[in-house]
Amino acid sequence: MSRVVHEFTTTVPVWKPYVTPLDLAEASREQLDALKVTPSNTKVSDYVLVLAHDVETLKHRTPLFNAVMYNKGGLSRAEREIGAVGASMVNRCIYCAAVHAGRYNQLTKDETVIDAIFADGNDADIEPRLKAILNFSVKLSKCPSDADEADLQALVDAGLGKDEILDLILSTSLFGWANRLMHTLGEPLAE
Amino acid sequence: MAENDDVIARIVGIEPGSALAEVVAGRADVMALTQQTHDGALMPETPGGLSHAERAALACRIAKINNDSEFEAHFETLLDKADASGDAARFADIWFDGGGDIRLKALMRHVDLVAHAPKDATRHDIELLREAGIAEADIVRLAELIAFVSYQIRVAAGLRLMRGLA
């Protein structure tokens, strides 16, 4: 039996699409290219097979995602994950929050920060730098964005350089995108 | 659109040679991919069931939901270039709810929901699109359009704040 997960967790659920994923047997050349399907790599997630219905965005989206989250320099990988988690909490994307909270925990070997964020949201008792990052990401994720000069100044005061602030803007905004796909095109199930 | 247009740089007003331009240049790959996705979401070679004019008008609606008048103007320009005929342009009217047209009504309802409060979206919202006759691939095209424009508007909002940094 599986049930829909509604609470934030670091246990990654199974994502079940509402929309029919692309059938690889019917995929066009362009779709196969965007999916990076090769004879030796035929495992593609349902999520990506759903997105393959719109190959003209998917073909740019995958390299863009990797660049925003893994590019060298700038904000640490772990702190980019906090941007992703802040957005995913505002948009209540349980799946994205689980994956990226889990990545933060893996990268830092510390589960206390995510535990505090999932328990208390914006009021989480975490170190000032992480609090400024979380707060900025939550406010930028509202619609319309609620982030203002004071929130940006809080990042500067917490010691973030301009390159780090840019990376935080990008990872937070990227999850404004990812959440609007993952959370609206399918649901997270506990196995 | 010029081949080398960068919508975000233009809208934010990133001055060449400025401190902000230098920071953004460090992520030139991301900015270029963002522009390419913009073109793929707004002016795809294979638009499927969502015309270029409908995409531009819906994007304009999303800009309004985000209170972003500069993106609103940008998407209006795209709408003019797309040579809108029929009802497409009415999508940009935030007070228009589709009237008696079930397809228009479903598209706008979904755009308003997912742009503003994606947390409230459920399986039922996808079923409503299907019931309105919207094909599976077009449901994904619509989701990508809303999601991408929401991303682009946030990147620009953050960069506007950064303009003020010494």
mmCIF file of C-alpha atoms in Angstrom:
data_model
loop_
_atom_site.group_PDB
_atom_site.id
_atom_site.type_symbol
_atom_site.label_atom_id
_atom_site.label_comp_id
_atom_site.label_asym_id
_atom_site.label_seq_id
_atom_site.Cartn_x
_atom_site.Cartn_y
_atom_site.Cartn_z
ATOM 1 C CA MET A 1 0.000 0.000 0.000
ATOM 2 C CA SER A 2 1.250 3.473 -0.691
ATOM 3 C CA ARG A 3 -0.019 6.768 0.634
ATOM 4 C CA VAL A 4 0.562 10.389 -0.305
ATOM 5 C CA VAL A 5 3.166 12.157 1.849
ATOM 6 C CA HIS A 6 2.052 15.583 3.109
ATOM 7 C CA GLU A 7 4.675 16.331 5.754
ATOM 8 C CA PHE A 8 8.292 17.381 5.165
ATOM 9 C CA THR A 9 10.735 14.503 5.514
ATOM 10 C CA THR A 10 14.249 13.511 4.459
ATOM 11 C CA THR A 11 12.979 10.080 3.424
ATOM 12 C CA VAL A 12 12.716 10.454 -0.342
ATOM 13 C CA PRO A 13 9.234 9.401 -1.502
ATOM 14 C CA VAL A 14 8.337 7.772 -4.816
ATOM 15 C CA TRP A 15 7.126 10.358 -7.328
ATOM 16 C CA LYS A 16 4.010 9.230 -9.169
ATOM 17 C CA PRO A 17 3.059 11.320 -12.201
ATOM 18 C CA TYR A 18 -0.494 12.517 -12.907
ATOM 19 C CA VAL A 19 0.491 12.879 -16.569
ATOM 20 C CA THR A 20 1.391 9.893 -18.759
ATOM 21 C CA PRO A 21 5.193 9.703 -19.177
ATOM 22 C CA LEU A 22 6.594 9.553 -22.691
ATOM 23 C CA ASP A 23 6.835 6.010 -24.053
ATOM 24 C CA LEU A 24 10.505 5.611 -24.999
ATOM 25 C CA ALA A 25 9.489 3.366 -27.907
ATOM 26 C CA GLU A 26 7.670 6.358 -29.413
ATOM 27 C CA ALA A 27 10.324 8.974 -28.625
ATOM 28 C CA SER A 28 11.616 11.222 -31.409
ATOM 29 C CA ARG A 29 15.315 11.656 -32.193
ATOM 30 C CA GLU A 30 15.235 15.055 -30.463
ATOM 31 C CA GLN A 31 13.589 13.604 -27.362
ATOM 32 C CA LEU A 32 16.161 10.792 -27.156
ATOM 33 C CA ASP A 33 18.964 13.367 -27.471
ATOM 34 C CA ALA A 34 17.509 15.513 -24.671
ATOM 35 C CA LEU A 35 17.030 12.412 -22.499
ATOM 36 C CA LYS A 36 20.631 11.341 -23.190
ATOM 37 C CA VAL A 37 19.321 7.867 -23.913
ATOM 38 C CA THR A 38 21.965 5.544 -25.329
ATOM 39 C CA PRO A 39 21.964 1.781 -25.827
ATOM 40 C CA SER A 40 23.898 1.475 -22.540
ATOM 41 C CA ASN A 41 21.807 3.978 -20.625
ATOM 42 C CA THR A 42 18.102 3.314 -20.925
ATOM 43 C CA LYS A 43 17.072 4.064 -17.346
ATOM 44 C CA VAL A 44 15.149 7.344 -17.304
ATOM 45 C CA SER A 45 12.984 8.496 -14.386
ATOM 46 C CA ASP A 46 9.243 9.004 -14.806
ATOM 47 C CA TYR A 47 9.769 12.682 -13.975
ATOM 48 C CA VAL A 48 12.141 13.200 -16.897
ATOM 49 C CA LEU A 49 9.896 11.111 -19.174
ATOM 50 C CA VAL A 50 7.003 13.441 -18.292
ATOM 51 C CA LEU A 51 9.125 16.512 -19.030
ATOM 52 C CA ALA A 52 10.178 14.961 -22.353
ATOM 53 C CA HIS A 53 6.748 15.957 -23.684
ATOM 54 C CA ASP A 54 8.260 19.463 -23.907
ATOM 55 C CA VAL A 55 11.674 18.729 -25.336
ATOM 56 C CA GLU A 56 12.432 22.334 -26.324
ATOM 57 C CA THR A 57 12.654 23.346 -22.657
ATOM 58 C CA LEU A 58 13.984 20.014 -21.338
ATOM 59 C CA LYS A 59 17.089 20.079 -23.540
ATOM 60 C CA HIS A 60 18.260 23.328 -21.871
ATOM 61 C CA ARG A 61 16.813 22.614 -18.450
ATOM 62 C CA THR A 62 19.057 19.654 -17.614
ATOM 63 C CA PRO A 63 22.404 21.444 -18.221
ATOM 64 C CA LEU A 64 21.010 24.572 -16.565
ATOM 65 C CA PHE A 65 20.031 22.617 -13.455
ATOM 66 C CA ASN A 66 23.486 21.055 -13.202
ATOM 67 C CA ALA A 67 25.221 24.406 -13.683
ATOM 68 C CA VAL A 68 23.165 26.132 -10.980
ATOM 69 C CA MET A 69 23.605 23.386 -8.410
ATOM 70 C CA TYR A 70 27.140 22.104 -9.173
ATOM 71 C CA ASN A 71 29.149 24.869 -10.898
ATOM 72 C CA LYS A 72 32.560 25.454 -9.314
ATOM 73 C CA GLY A 73 33.159 28.451 -7.025
ATOM 74 C CA GLY A 74 30.654 30.764 -5.416
ATOM 75 C CA LEU A 75 28.223 29.485 -2.817
ATOM 76 C CA SER A 76 28.994 26.091 -1.277
ATOM 77 C CA ARG A 77 26.990 23.170 -2.612
ATOM 78 C CA ALA A 78 25.401 22.645 0.800
ATOM 79 C CA GLU A 79 24.227 26.261 1.030
ATOM 80 C CA ARG A 80 22.756 26.083 -2.480
ATOM 81 C CA GLU A 81 20.691 23.169 -1.154
ATOM 82 C CA ILE A 82 19.294 25.470 1.563
ATOM 83 C CA GLY A 83 18.065 27.774 -1.232
ATOM 84 C CA ALA A 84 16.345 24.756 -2.798
ATOM 85 C CA VAL A 85 14.821 23.715 0.530
ATOM 86 C CA GLY A 86 13.503 27.231 1.297
ATOM 87 C CA ALA A 87 11.728 27.404 -2.078
ATOM 88 C CA SER A 88 10.391 23.853 -1.726
ATOM 89 C CA MET A 89 8.914 24.691 1.688
ATOM 90 C CA VAL A 90 7.105 27.786 0.394
ATOM 91 C CA ASN A 91 5.770 25.816 -2.581
ATOM 92 C CA ARG A 92 5.167 22.735 -0.404
ATOM 93 C CA CYS A 93 6.987 20.417 -2.771
ATOM 94 C CA ILE A 94 7.511 17.485 -0.413
ATOM 95 C CA TYR A 95 9.551 15.529 -2.974
ATOM 96 C CA CYS A 96 12.042 18.314 -3.818
ATOM 97 C CA ALA A 97 12.363 19.232 -0.129
ATOM 98 C CA ALA A 98 13.189 15.613 0.753
ATOM 99 C CA VAL A 99 15.816 15.192 -1.970
ATOM 100 C CA HIS A 100 17.578 18.494 -1.299
ATOM 101 C CA ALA A 101 17.361 18.379 2.498
ATOM 102 C CA GLY A 102 18.921 14.924 2.212
ATOM 103 C CA ARG A 103 21.718 16.303 0.013
ATOM 104 C CA TYR A 104 22.417 19.027 2.579
ATOM 105 C CA ASN A 105 22.660 16.400 5.307
ATOM 106 C CA GLN A 106 24.989 14.219 3.191
ATOM 107 C CA LEU A 107 27.257 17.136 2.300
ATOM 108 C CA THR A 108 27.522 18.502 5.848
ATOM 109 C CA LYS A 109 27.137 15.253 7.843
ATOM 110 C CA ASP A 110 24.839 17.258 10.111
ATOM 111 C CA GLU A 111 21.111 16.627 10.399
ATOM 112 C CA THR A 112 20.356 19.245 13.063
ATOM 113 C CA VAL A 113 19.953 22.159 10.632
ATOM 114 C CA ILE A 114 17.322 20.440 8.475
ATOM 115 C CA ASP A 115 15.557 19.064 11.565
ATOM 116 C CA ALA A 116 15.282 22.618 12.902
ATOM 117 C CA ILE A 117 14.109 24.035 9.545
ATOM 118 C CA PHE A 118 11.457 21.348 9.067
ATOM 119 C CA ALA A 119 10.257 21.838 12.664
ATOM 120 C CA ASP A 120 10.237 25.643 12.872
ATOM 121 C CA GLY A 121 10.537 27.004 9.299
ATOM 122 C CA ASN A 122 11.736 30.605 9.246
ATOM 123 C CA ASP A 123 12.044 30.634 13.041
ATOM 124 C CA ALA A 124 14.522 27.752 13.026
ATOM 125 C CA ASP A 125 17.294 28.197 15.581
ATOM 126 C CA ILE A 126 20.260 27.898 13.197
ATOM 127 C CA GLU A 127 23.492 29.868 12.806
ATOM 128 C CA PRO A 128 23.041 33.451 11.526
ATOM 129 C CA ARG A 129 24.564 32.816 8.079
ATOM 130 C CA LEU A 130 22.229 29.895 7.359
ATOM 131 C CA LYS A 131 19.292 31.831 8.781
ATOM 132 C CA ALA A 132 19.965 34.759 6.423
ATOM 133 C CA ILE A 133 20.203 32.320 3.490
ATOM 134 C CA LEU A 134 16.973 30.523 4.434
ATOM 135 C CA ASN A 135 15.106 33.773 5.030
ATOM 136 C CA PHE A 136 16.156 35.221 1.658
ATOM 137 C CA SER A 137 15.194 32.050 -0.162
ATOM 138 C CA VAL A 138 11.768 31.868 1.502
ATOM 139 C CA LYS A 139 10.996 35.516 0.705
ATOM 140 C CA LEU A 140 12.193 35.366 -2.922
ATOM 141 C CA SER A 141 9.988 32.298 -3.411
ATOM 142 C CA LYS A 142 6.745 34.087 -2.501
ATOM 143 C CA CYS A 143 4.524 35.315 -5.315
ATOM 144 C CA PRO A 144 5.166 38.192 -5.785
ATOM 145 C CA SER A 145 8.681 38.031 -4.353
ATOM 146 C CA ASP A 146 8.850 39.476 -0.853
ATOM 147 C CA ALA A 147 12.669 39.825 -0.704
ATOM 148 C CA ASP A 148 13.831 43.389 -0.121
ATOM 149 C CA GLU A 149 17.010 45.432 0.453
ATOM 150 C CA ALA A 150 17.086 44.518 4.151
ATOM 151 C CA ASP A 151 17.056 40.791 3.327
ATOM 152 C CA LEU A 152 19.902 41.307 0.873
ATOM 153 C CA GLN A 153 21.838 43.371 3.416
ATOM 154 C CA ALA A 154 21.378 40.531 5.926
ATOM 155 C CA LEU A 155 23.220 38.247 3.466
ATOM 156 C CA VAL A 156 26.060 40.771 3.139
ATOM 157 C CA ASP A 157 26.221 41.168 6.932
ATOM 158 C CA ALA A 158 26.335 37.373 7.295
ATOM 159 C CA GLY A 159 29.480 37.394 5.147
ATOM 160 C CA LEU A 160 28.182 36.304 1.727
ATOM 161 C CA GLY A 161 30.114 37.657 -1.244
ATOM 162 C CA LYS A 162 28.344 38.889 -4.381
ATOM 163 C CA ASP A 163 29.158 35.683 -6.210
ATOM 164 C CA GLU A 164 27.594 33.689 -3.378
ATOM 165 C CA ILE A 165 24.466 35.867 -3.346
ATOM 166 C CA LEU A 166 24.065 35.350 -7.100
ATOM 167 C CA ASP A 167 24.284 31.568 -6.624
ATOM 168 C CA LEU A 168 21.647 31.736 -3.891
ATOM 169 C CA ILE A 169 19.309 33.742 -6.151
ATOM 170 C CA LEU A 170 19.832 31.141 -8.898
ATOM 171 C CA SER A 171 19.303 28.034 -6.744
ATOM 172 C CA THR A 172 16.228 29.526 -5.060
ATOM 173 C CA SER A 173 14.707 30.630 -8.373
ATOM 174 C CA LEU A 174 15.541 27.269 -9.972
ATOM 175 C CA PHE A 175 13.357 25.591 -7.377
ATOM 176 C CA GLY A 176 10.571 28.063 -8.053
ATOM 177 C CA TRP A 177 10.708 26.345 -11.444
ATOM 178 C CA ALA A 178 11.300 22.724 -10.343
ATOM 179 C CA ASN A 179 8.609 22.835 -7.623
ATOM 180 C CA ARG A 180 6.043 24.089 -10.141
ATOM 181 C CA LEU A 181 6.702 20.936 -12.201
ATOM 182 C CA MET A 182 7.297 18.289 -9.553
ATOM 183 C CA HIS A 183 4.493 19.337 -7.213
ATOM 184 C CA THR A 184 1.869 20.046 -9.887
ATOM 185 C CA LEU A 185 2.493 17.150 -12.322
ATOM 186 C CA GLY A 186 2.601 14.317 -9.799
ATOM 187 C CA GLU A 187 2.533 13.330 -6.148
ATOM 188 C CA PRO A 188 4.963 11.907 -3.557
ATOM 189 C CA LEU A 189 4.106 8.460 -2.247
ATOM 190 C CA ALA A 190 5.488 6.591 0.754
ATOM 191 C CA GLU A 191 6.241 3.006 -0.205
ATOM 192 C CA MET B 1 14.249 39.208 -30.924
ATOM 193 C CA ALA B 2 17.892 39.688 -31.727
ATOM 194 C CA GLU B 3 19.919 36.495 -31.729
ATOM 195 C CA ASN B 4 22.045 37.636 -28.791
ATOM 196 C CA ASP B 5 19.297 39.263 -26.754
ATOM 197 C CA ASP B 6 19.502 38.599 -23.005
ATOM 198 C CA VAL B 7 16.090 39.405 -21.555
ATOM 199 C CA ILE B 8 17.204 39.412 -17.920
ATOM 200 C CA ALA B 9 20.244 41.646 -18.542
ATOM 201 C CA ARG B 10 18.061 44.089 -20.471
ATOM 202 C CA ILE B 11 15.233 44.144 -17.926
ATOM 203 C CA VAL B 12 17.507 44.433 -14.890
ATOM 204 C CA GLY B 13 19.635 47.031 -16.668
ATOM 205 C CA ILE B 14 22.990 45.370 -16.108
ATOM 206 C CA GLU B 15 25.474 47.999 -17.301
ATOM 207 C CA PRO B 16 28.442 46.564 -19.211
ATOM 208 C CA GLY B 17 31.567 47.007 -17.098
ATOM 209 C CA SER B 18 29.607 47.404 -13.826
ATOM 210 C CA ALA B 19 30.331 45.379 -10.702
ATOM 211 C CA LEU B 20 27.081 43.471 -11.223
ATOM 212 C CA ALA B 21 28.009 42.664 -14.841
ATOM 213 C CA GLU B 22 31.275 41.201 -13.576
ATOM 214 C CA VAL B 23 29.527 38.975 -11.013
ATOM 215 C CA VAL B 24 26.925 37.786 -13.531
ATOM 216 C CA ALA B 25 29.683 37.042 -16.058
ATOM 217 C CA GLY B 26 30.906 34.404 -13.594
ATOM 218 C CA ARG B 27 27.677 32.517 -14.330
ATOM 219 C CA ALA B 28 27.518 33.278 -18.052
ATOM 220 C CA ASP B 29 26.671 29.619 -18.756
ATOM 221 C CA VAL B 30 23.541 29.791 -16.584
ATOM 222 C CA MET B 31 22.436 33.099 -18.071
ATOM 223 C CA ALA B 32 22.850 31.797 -21.635
ATOM 224 C CA LEU B 33 20.885 28.612 -20.857
ATOM 225 C CA THR B 34 18.195 30.754 -19.222
ATOM 226 C CA GLN B 35 17.803 32.775 -22.409
ATOM 227 C CA GLN B 36 17.707 29.608 -24.521
ATOM 228 C CA THR B 37 14.971 28.167 -22.302
ATOM 229 C CA HIS B 38 13.056 31.453 -22.588
ATOM 230 C CA ASP B 39 13.084 31.076 -26.356
ATOM 231 C CA GLY B 40 12.123 27.386 -26.103
ATOM 232 C CA ALA B 41 9.194 28.127 -23.762
ATOM 233 C CA LEU B 42 7.887 31.241 -25.512
ATOM 234 C CA MET B 43 8.744 30.630 -29.175
ATOM 235 C CA PRO B 44 9.246 26.873 -29.663
ATOM 236 C CA GLU B 45 9.682 25.433 -33.148
ATOM 237 C CA THR B 46 6.946 22.906 -32.311
ATOM 238 C CA PRO B 47 4.400 24.835 -30.245
ATOM 239 C CA GLY B 48 1.882 21.965 -30.055
ATOM 240 C CA GLY B 49 -1.485 23.093 -28.706
ATOM 241 C CA LEU B 50 -0.212 26.405 -27.294
ATOM 242 C CA SER B 51 0.523 29.028 -29.943
ATOM 243 C CA HIS B 52 3.320 31.585 -29.608
ATOM 244 C CA ALA B 53 0.683 34.287 -29.075
ATOM 245 C CA GLU B 54 -1.047 32.286 -26.327
ATOM 246 C CA ARG B 55 2.274 31.633 -24.619
ATOM 247 C CA ALA B 56 3.239 35.321 -24.708
ATOM 248 C CA ALA B 57 -0.172 36.366 -23.377
ATOM 249 C CA LEU B 58 -0.102 33.771 -20.575
ATOM 250 C CA ALA B 59 3.439 34.857 -19.662
ATOM 251 C CA CYS B 60 2.181 38.435 -19.533
ATOM 252 C CA ARG B 61 -0.510 37.271 -17.117
ATOM 253 C CA ILE B 62 2.146 35.580 -14.936
ATOM 254 C CA ALA B 63 4.190 38.807 -14.908
ATOM 255 C CA LYS B 64 1.102 40.678 -13.695
ATOM 256 C CA ILE B 65 0.505 38.086 -10.952
ATOM 257 C CA ASN B 66 4.116 38.768 -9.883
ATOM 258 C CA ASN B 67 3.601 42.575 -9.995
ATOM 259 C CA ASP B 68 6.458 42.833 -12.471
ATOM 260 C CA SER B 69 5.636 45.575 -14.968
ATOM 261 C CA GLU B 70 8.929 45.242 -16.854
ATOM 262 C CA PHE B 71 8.367 41.572 -17.638
ATOM 263 C CA GLU B 72 4.759 42.440 -18.442
ATOM 264 C CA ALA B 73 5.992 44.910 -21.077
ATOM 265 C CA HIS B 74 8.484 42.363 -22.421
ATOM 266 C CA PHE B 75 5.836 39.685 -22.926
ATOM 267 C CA GLU B 76 3.452 42.244 -24.456
ATOM 268 C CA THR B 77 6.134 42.957 -27.055
ATOM 269 C CA LEU B 78 6.383 39.233 -27.791
ATOM 270 C CA LEU B 79 2.591 39.094 -28.042
ATOM 271 C CA ASP B 80 2.572 41.929 -30.602
ATOM 272 C CA LYS B 81 5.251 40.159 -32.638
ATOM 273 C CA ALA B 82 3.326 36.883 -32.526
ATOM 274 C CA ASP B 83 0.532 38.511 -34.500
ATOM 275 C CA ALA B 84 -2.217 37.473 -32.115
ATOM 276 C CA SER B 85 -5.580 36.807 -33.608
ATOM 277 C CA GLY B 86 -8.706 35.626 -31.846
ATOM 278 C CA ASP B 87 -8.731 35.233 -28.106
ATOM 279 C CA ALA B 88 -5.013 34.801 -27.359
ATOM 280 C CA ALA B 89 -4.448 38.416 -26.331
ATOM 281 C CA ARG B 90 -7.272 38.201 -23.812
ATOM 282 C CA PHE B 91 -5.164 35.829 -21.679
ATOM 283 C CA ALA B 92 -3.113 38.870 -20.712
ATOM 284 C CA ASP B 93 -6.180 40.510 -19.170
ATOM 285 C CA ILE B 94 -6.076 39.547 -15.518
ATOM 286 C CA TRP B 95 -9.822 40.193 -15.166
ATOM 287 C CA PHE B 96 -10.714 37.876 -18.062
ATOM 288 C CA ASP B 97 -11.610 34.392 -16.778
ATOM 289 C CA GLY B 98 -12.336 32.729 -20.110
ATOM 290 C CA GLY B 99 -16.045 33.483 -20.217
ATOM 291 C CA GLY B 100 -17.936 30.568 -21.745
ATOM 292 C CA ASP B 101 -14.905 28.955 -23.432
ATOM 293 C CA ILE B 102 -13.995 25.869 -21.421
ATOM 294 C CA ARG B 103 -10.435 25.603 -22.844
ATOM 295 C CA LEU B 104 -9.539 29.239 -22.184
ATOM 296 C CA LYS B 105 -11.088 29.071 -18.751
ATOM 297 C CA ALA B 106 -9.117 25.955 -17.801
ATOM 298 C CA LEU B 107 -5.800 27.350 -19.091
ATOM 299 C CA MET B 108 -6.155 30.614 -17.179
ATOM 300 C CA ARG B 109 -7.362 28.955 -14.008
ATOM 301 C CA HIS B 110 -4.288 26.742 -14.054
ATOM 302 C CA VAL B 111 -1.879 29.586 -14.791
ATOM 303 C CA ASP B 112 -3.308 31.660 -11.939
ATOM 304 C CA LEU B 113 -3.081 28.746 -9.494
ATOM 305 C CA VAL B 114 0.413 27.515 -10.367
ATOM 306 C CA ALA B 115 1.988 30.955 -10.731
ATOM 307 C CA HIS B 116 0.590 32.246 -7.456
ATOM 308 C CA ALA B 117 0.113 29.260 -5.143
ATOM 309 C CA PRO B 118 1.661 26.050 -6.518
ATOM 310 C CA LYS B 119 1.402 24.585 -3.002
ATOM 311 C CA ASP B 120 -2.368 24.337 -3.496
ATOM 312 C CA ALA B 121 -2.172 22.333 -6.749
ATOM 313 C CA THR B 122 -3.530 18.754 -6.678
ATOM 314 C CA ARG B 123 -4.307 15.876 -9.030
ATOM 315 C CA HIS B 124 -7.746 17.425 -9.513
ATOM 316 C CA ASP B 125 -6.211 20.461 -11.244
ATOM 317 C CA ILE B 126 -4.634 18.246 -13.908
ATOM 318 C CA GLU B 127 -7.958 16.420 -14.330
ATOM 319 C CA LEU B 128 -9.676 19.758 -14.976
ATOM 320 C CA LEU B 129 -7.212 20.483 -17.802
ATOM 321 C CA ARG B 130 -7.878 17.058 -19.317
ATOM 322 C CA GLU B 131 -11.635 17.532 -19.071
ATOM 323 C CA ALA B 132 -11.198 20.799 -20.972
ATOM 324 C CA GLY B 133 -9.644 18.811 -23.827
ATOM 325 C CA ILE B 134 -6.019 19.751 -23.220
ATOM 326 C CA ALA B 135 -3.643 17.015 -24.416
ATOM 327 C CA GLU B 136 -1.036 15.368 -22.157
ATOM 328 C CA ALA B 137 1.908 16.990 -23.927
ATOM 329 C CA ASP B 138 0.217 20.399 -23.771
ATOM 330 C CA ILE B 139 -0.307 20.022 -20.002
ATOM 331 C CA VAL B 140 3.481 19.630 -19.690
ATOM 332 C CA ARG B 141 4.138 22.540 -22.095
ATOM 333 C CA LEU B 142 1.842 24.733 -20.004
ATOM 334 C CA ALA B 143 3.523 23.669 -16.741
ATOM 335 C CA GLU B 144 6.986 24.425 -18.162
ATOM 336 C CA LEU B 145 5.863 27.843 -19.367
ATOM 337 C CA ILE B 146 4.458 28.816 -15.954
ATOM 338 C CA ALA B 147 7.412 27.322 -14.089
ATOM 339 C CA PHE B 148 10.086 28.866 -16.312
ATOM 340 C CA VAL B 149 8.566 32.366 -16.282
ATOM 341 C CA SER B 150 8.256 32.164 -12.473
ATOM 342 C CA TYR B 151 11.982 31.298 -12.345
ATOM 343 C CA GLN B 152 13.047 34.058 -14.728
ATOM 344 C CA ILE B 153 11.070 36.720 -12.857
ATOM 345 C CA ARG B 154 12.745 35.650 -9.571
ATOM 346 C CA VAL B 155 16.258 35.729 -11.009
ATOM 347 C CA ALA B 156 15.587 39.281 -12.222
ATOM 348 C CA ALA B 157 14.035 40.287 -8.876
ATOM 349 C CA GLY B 158 17.163 39.115 -7.058
ATOM 350 C CA LEU B 159 19.507 40.851 -9.509
ATOM 351 C CA ARG B 160 17.556 44.112 -9.182
ATOM 352 C CA LEU B 161 18.251 43.990 -5.443
ATOM 353 C CA MET B 162 21.929 43.317 -6.188
ATOM 354 C CA ARG B 163 22.164 46.438 -8.367
ATOM 355 C CA GLY B 164 22.156 48.467 -5.159
ATOM 356 C CA LEU B 165 25.213 46.694 -3.704
ATOM 357 C CA ALA B 166 28.388 48.765 -3.615
#
